[in-house]
Amino acid sequence: MIELNSFSGVNNNIFGTLSCAEAASLSNVETFVLISTDKAVRPTNTMGATKRLAEMVLQALSQKNHGKDKATNFSMVRFGNVLDSSGSVIPLFKKQIKNGGPVTVTDREIIRYFMTIPEAAQLVIQAGSMSKGGDVFLLDMGAPVKILDLAKKMIHLSGLEVKDGDNPNGDIEILFTGLRPGEKLYEELLIGDEASATEHELILRSKEEMLSWPELTIILNKLKAAVEEQNFKDVRELLIEAVHGYKPQSDINDLMHVES
């Protein structure tokens, strides 16, 4: 969605985060936790790049406000897919199986990390309580799951059989649709090599590079101007400049760019 609507993605993920953070500071909010994503690590798409830059906004604000009285404690939490959340593959597979298939999988080898909604909510709250300011927390997602295996298991749990070359009389076919623009076969949680344990066995604290607030402000001002001018080329170049490891996998395919 964001890969085709990059201007909205920048406005929401970066400047929306900045607006919320500034409002929290003005209101003397004690703790502010950004829900980030594993896609922010060495991103290959606009969504991941904008989420990483949102993290950098909080890192820079935390450094800027360090030592100030009643400064808001900013931190961010990275994790992967949450089962049964909005956009999760589980409800999609259920619907496809109910409709008789096919079940769509992008690639035979694609894997993802999963956790439940209660696990995610509890770990976010606990991570926020451990924050010292500007922390990047990584949540242990367990072993990654192969999406093809998940699709097969859901078909079998529905009392049906996979229809393929080995079983042409099966019930539900699995259709491979190909990776979408900017989509990875696997995701990561850690940018650098430095992660330390915390009081919680499922939470790690990561130490990652950042920009100072004055440095980041220059990029944000240029980015805002590029969005207002609907200049996709500049938006992409600024994201590449600001976000270490951002390597777009697709050409410019933003709907606004195509229309212009």
Coordinates of C-alpha atoms in Angstrom, one line a residue:
M1 CA 0.0 0.0 0.0
I2 CA 2.7 2.5 1.0
E3 CA 4.9 1.5 -2.0
L4 CA 2.2 2.9 -4.3
N5 CA 1.4 5.8 -2.0
S6 CA 4.7 7.1 -0.8
F7 CA 3.7 10.7 -0.1
S8 CA 1.0 9.5 2.3
G9 CA 3.4 7.0 3.8
V10 CA 6.0 9.7 4.5
N11 CA 3.3 12.0 6.0
N12 CA 1.8 9.3 8.2
N13 CA 4.9 7.4 9.4
I14 CA 7.5 10.2 9.6
F15 CA 5.6 13.5 10.1
G16 CA 2.7 11.8 11.9
T17 CA 5.2 10.3 14.4
L18 CA 6.9 13.7 14.8
S19 CA 3.6 15.5 15.4
C20 CA 2.6 12.9 18.1
A21 CA 6.0 13.1 19.7
E22 CA 5.9 16.9 19.9
A23 CA 2.4 16.9 21.3
A24 CA 3.5 14.4 23.9
S25 CA 6.4 16.6 24.9
L26 CA 4.2 19.7 25.2
S27 CA 1.7 17.8 27.3
N28 CA 4.5 16.4 29.6
V29 CA 3.6 12.8 28.7
E30 CA 5.8 10.5 30.7
T31 CA 6.3 7.6 28.2
F32 CA 6.0 7.4 24.5
V33 CA 6.5 4.0 22.7
L34 CA 6.6 3.8 18.9
I35 CA 5.4 0.6 17.4
S36 CA 8.0 -0.1 14.7
T37 CA 8.5 -3.1 12.4
D38 CA 11.2 -5.6 11.3
K39 CA 10.8 -4.0 7.8
A40 CA 12.8 -1.0 9.2
V41 CA 16.0 -3.1 9.2
R42 CA 17.9 -2.7 6.0
P43 CA 14.6 -1.7 4.2
T44 CA 13.9 -2.6 0.6
N45 CA 10.6 -0.6 0.5
T46 CA 9.2 2.8 1.3
M47 CA 7.3 1.5 4.3
G48 CA 10.4 0.1 6.0
A49 CA 12.4 3.3 5.2
T50 CA 9.8 5.6 6.6
K51 CA 9.4 3.5 9.8
R52 CA 13.2 3.6 10.3
L53 CA 13.2 7.4 9.9
A54 CA 10.3 7.6 12.4
E55 CA 12.6 5.7 14.8
M56 CA 15.4 8.1 14.1
V57 CA 13.0 11.0 14.9
L58 CA 12.5 9.7 18.4
Q59 CA 16.2 8.9 18.9
A60 CA 17.1 12.4 18.0
L61 CA 14.4 14.0 20.1
S62 CA 15.4 11.9 23.1
Q63 CA 19.0 13.0 22.7
K64 CA 17.9 16.6 22.2
N65 CA 15.7 16.6 25.4
H66 CA 18.1 14.6 27.6
G67 CA 18.4 16.0 31.0
K68 CA 15.5 18.4 30.7
D69 CA 12.9 18.4 33.5
K70 CA 9.8 16.3 32.8
A71 CA 11.2 15.2 29.4
T72 CA 9.1 12.6 27.6
N73 CA 10.8 9.2 27.6
F74 CA 10.8 8.1 24.0
S75 CA 11.5 4.5 22.9
M76 CA 10.5 2.2 20.1
V77 CA 9.7 -1.5 19.8
R78 CA 10.4 -3.6 16.7
F79 CA 8.6 -6.9 15.9
G80 CA 7.2 -8.8 13.0
N81 CA 3.7 -10.1 12.2
V82 CA 1.0 -10.2 14.8
L83 CA -1.5 -13.1 14.3
D84 CA -5.1 -12.0 13.5
S85 CA -4.2 -8.3 13.5
S86 CA -5.3 -6.1 10.6
G87 CA -3.6 -7.2 7.4
S88 CA -2.4 -10.5 8.9
V89 CA -2.1 -13.4 6.5
I90 CA -4.2 -15.7 8.8
P91 CA -7.6 -14.0 8.1
L92 CA -6.8 -13.9 4.4
F93 CA -6.0 -17.6 4.3
K94 CA -9.2 -18.4 6.3
K95 CA -11.3 -16.4 3.8
Q96 CA -9.6 -18.0 0.8
I97 CA -10.1 -21.5 2.1
K98 CA -13.8 -20.8 3.0
N99 CA -14.2 -19.6 -0.6
G100 CA -12.7 -22.8 -2.0
G101 CA -9.3 -21.4 -2.9
P102 CA -6.8 -20.8 -4.2
V103 CA -4.7 -19.8 -1.2
T104 CA -2.2 -17.2 -2.4
V105 CA 1.5 -17.4 -1.3
T106 CA 4.0 -15.0 -2.8
D107 CA 7.0 -17.3 -2.8
R108 CA 7.8 -20.9 -1.9
E109 CA 10.7 -19.8 0.4
I110 CA 9.2 -16.8 2.1
I111 CA 9.4 -16.8 5.9
R112 CA 8.0 -14.5 8.6
Y113 CA 8.0 -14.1 12.4
F114 CA 4.7 -14.3 14.2
M115 CA 3.4 -13.5 17.7
T116 CA -0.1 -13.2 19.2
I117 CA -1.9 -10.0 20.0
P118 CA -1.7 -10.5 23.8
E119 CA 2.1 -11.2 23.6
A120 CA 2.7 -8.1 21.5
A121 CA 0.7 -5.9 23.8
Q122 CA 2.3 -7.2 27.0
L123 CA 5.8 -6.9 25.6
V124 CA 5.2 -3.3 24.3
I125 CA 4.1 -2.2 27.8
Q126 CA 7.0 -4.0 29.5
A127 CA 9.5 -2.5 27.0
G128 CA 8.2 1.0 27.7
S129 CA 8.6 0.6 31.4
M130 CA 12.3 -0.4 30.9
S131 CA 13.2 2.5 28.6
K132 CA 16.0 4.9 29.5
G133 CA 15.3 7.2 26.6
G134 CA 15.9 6.6 22.9
D135 CA 16.0 2.9 23.3
V136 CA 15.3 0.5 20.4
F137 CA 13.8 -2.7 21.8
L138 CA 13.7 -5.9 19.9
L139 CA 11.1 -8.5 20.8
D140 CA 12.0 -12.2 20.6
M141 CA 9.6 -13.6 18.0
G142 CA 10.7 -17.2 18.3
A143 CA 11.5 -19.3 15.2
P144 CA 10.4 -17.9 11.8
V145 CA 7.5 -19.7 10.1
K146 CA 7.5 -20.7 6.4
I147 CA 4.4 -19.2 4.9
L148 CA 3.9 -22.2 2.6
D149 CA 3.9 -24.5 5.6
L150 CA 1.4 -22.3 7.3
A151 CA -0.9 -22.3 4.3
K152 CA -0.8 -26.1 4.1
K153 CA -1.4 -26.5 7.8
M154 CA -4.5 -24.2 7.7
I155 CA -5.9 -26.2 4.8
H156 CA -5.4 -29.5 6.7
L157 CA -6.9 -28.0 9.9
S158 CA -10.0 -27.1 7.9
G159 CA -10.4 -30.8 7.1
L160 CA -9.4 -30.4 3.5
E161 CA -6.4 -31.4 1.3
V162 CA -4.0 -29.5 -0.8
K163 CA -4.6 -29.8 -4.5
D164 CA -1.3 -30.1 -6.4
G165 CA 0.6 -32.3 -8.8
D166 CA 1.0 -35.0 -6.2
N167 CA -2.7 -34.8 -5.3
P168 CA -4.7 -33.6 -8.3
N169 CA -8.0 -34.6 -6.5
G170 CA -7.3 -32.4 -3.5
D171 CA -9.6 -29.5 -2.4
I172 CA -7.6 -26.3 -2.2
E173 CA -4.9 -25.2 -4.6
I174 CA -2.0 -23.0 -3.5
L175 CA -1.1 -20.3 -6.0
F176 CA 2.3 -18.6 -6.0
T177 CA 1.9 -15.0 -7.0
G178 CA 5.5 -13.7 -6.8
L179 CA 7.1 -11.2 -4.4
R180 CA 5.4 -7.8 -4.4
P181 CA 7.5 -4.6 -5.0
G182 CA 10.0 -4.2 -2.2
E183 CA 9.1 -7.4 -0.4
K184 CA 11.8 -9.6 1.2
L185 CA 11.9 -13.4 1.5
Y186 CA 12.9 -12.9 5.1
E187 CA 12.9 -10.1 7.7
E188 CA 15.5 -9.1 10.4
L189 CA 15.2 -7.3 13.7
L190 CA 18.7 -6.0 14.3
I191 CA 20.5 -3.4 12.1
G192 CA 23.9 -3.6 13.8
D193 CA 25.6 -6.3 15.9
E194 CA 25.1 -4.7 19.3
A195 CA 22.1 -6.0 21.3
S196 CA 22.1 -6.4 25.0
A197 CA 19.8 -8.3 27.4
T198 CA 17.2 -6.6 29.5
E199 CA 15.3 -7.5 32.7
H200 CA 12.9 -9.4 30.4
E201 CA 14.1 -12.6 28.7
L202 CA 12.1 -11.9 25.5
I203 CA 13.3 -8.3 25.1
L204 CA 16.7 -7.1 23.8
R205 CA 18.0 -3.5 23.7
S206 CA 19.7 -2.5 20.5
K207 CA 22.4 0.2 20.1
E208 CA 22.1 1.7 16.7
E209 CA 23.5 4.7 14.8
M210 CA 21.4 7.9 14.6
L211 CA 21.5 11.5 13.5
S212 CA 21.5 14.5 15.8
W213 CA 18.4 16.7 15.9
P214 CA 20.0 19.5 13.9
E215 CA 21.2 17.0 11.2
L216 CA 17.8 15.3 11.1
T217 CA 15.9 18.6 10.9
I218 CA 17.7 19.5 7.6
I219 CA 16.6 16.2 6.1
L220 CA 13.1 16.5 7.4
N221 CA 12.7 20.0 6.0
K222 CA 13.9 18.9 2.6
L223 CA 11.6 15.8 2.8
K224 CA 8.6 18.0 3.6
A225 CA 9.2 20.2 0.7
A226 CA 9.6 17.2 -1.7
V227 CA 6.3 15.8 -0.5
E228 CA 4.5 19.2 -0.9
E229 CA 5.9 19.4 -4.4
Q230 CA 5.0 15.7 -5.1
N231 CA 8.6 15.1 -6.1
F232 CA 8.9 11.4 -5.8
K233 CA 12.5 11.3 -7.0
D234 CA 13.7 13.7 -4.2
V235 CA 11.6 11.7 -1.6
R236 CA 13.4 8.5 -2.6
E237 CA 16.9 10.1 -2.6
L238 CA 16.3 11.7 0.8
L239 CA 15.2 8.4 2.3
I240 CA 18.3 6.7 0.8
E241 CA 20.5 9.5 2.3
A242 CA 18.9 9.3 5.7
V243 CA 18.3 5.6 6.2
H244 CA 21.4 3.5 6.4
G245 CA 21.0 0.3 4.3
Y246 CA 17.9 1.4 2.4
K247 CA 18.1 -0.2 -1.0
P248 CA 14.8 0.1 -3.0
Q249 CA 14.1 -3.1 -4.9
S250 CA 11.6 -1.6 -7.3
D251 CA 11.6 1.3 -9.7
I252 CA 9.4 4.4 -9.0
N253 CA 5.8 3.0 -9.0
D254 CA 4.0 5.6 -6.9
L255 CA 0.5 6.2 -8.1
M256 CA 0.9 10.0 -7.9
H257 CA 4.2 9.8 -9.8
V258 CA 2.6 7.7 -12.5
E259 CA -0.3 10.1 -12.9
S260 CA 2.0 13.1 -13.1

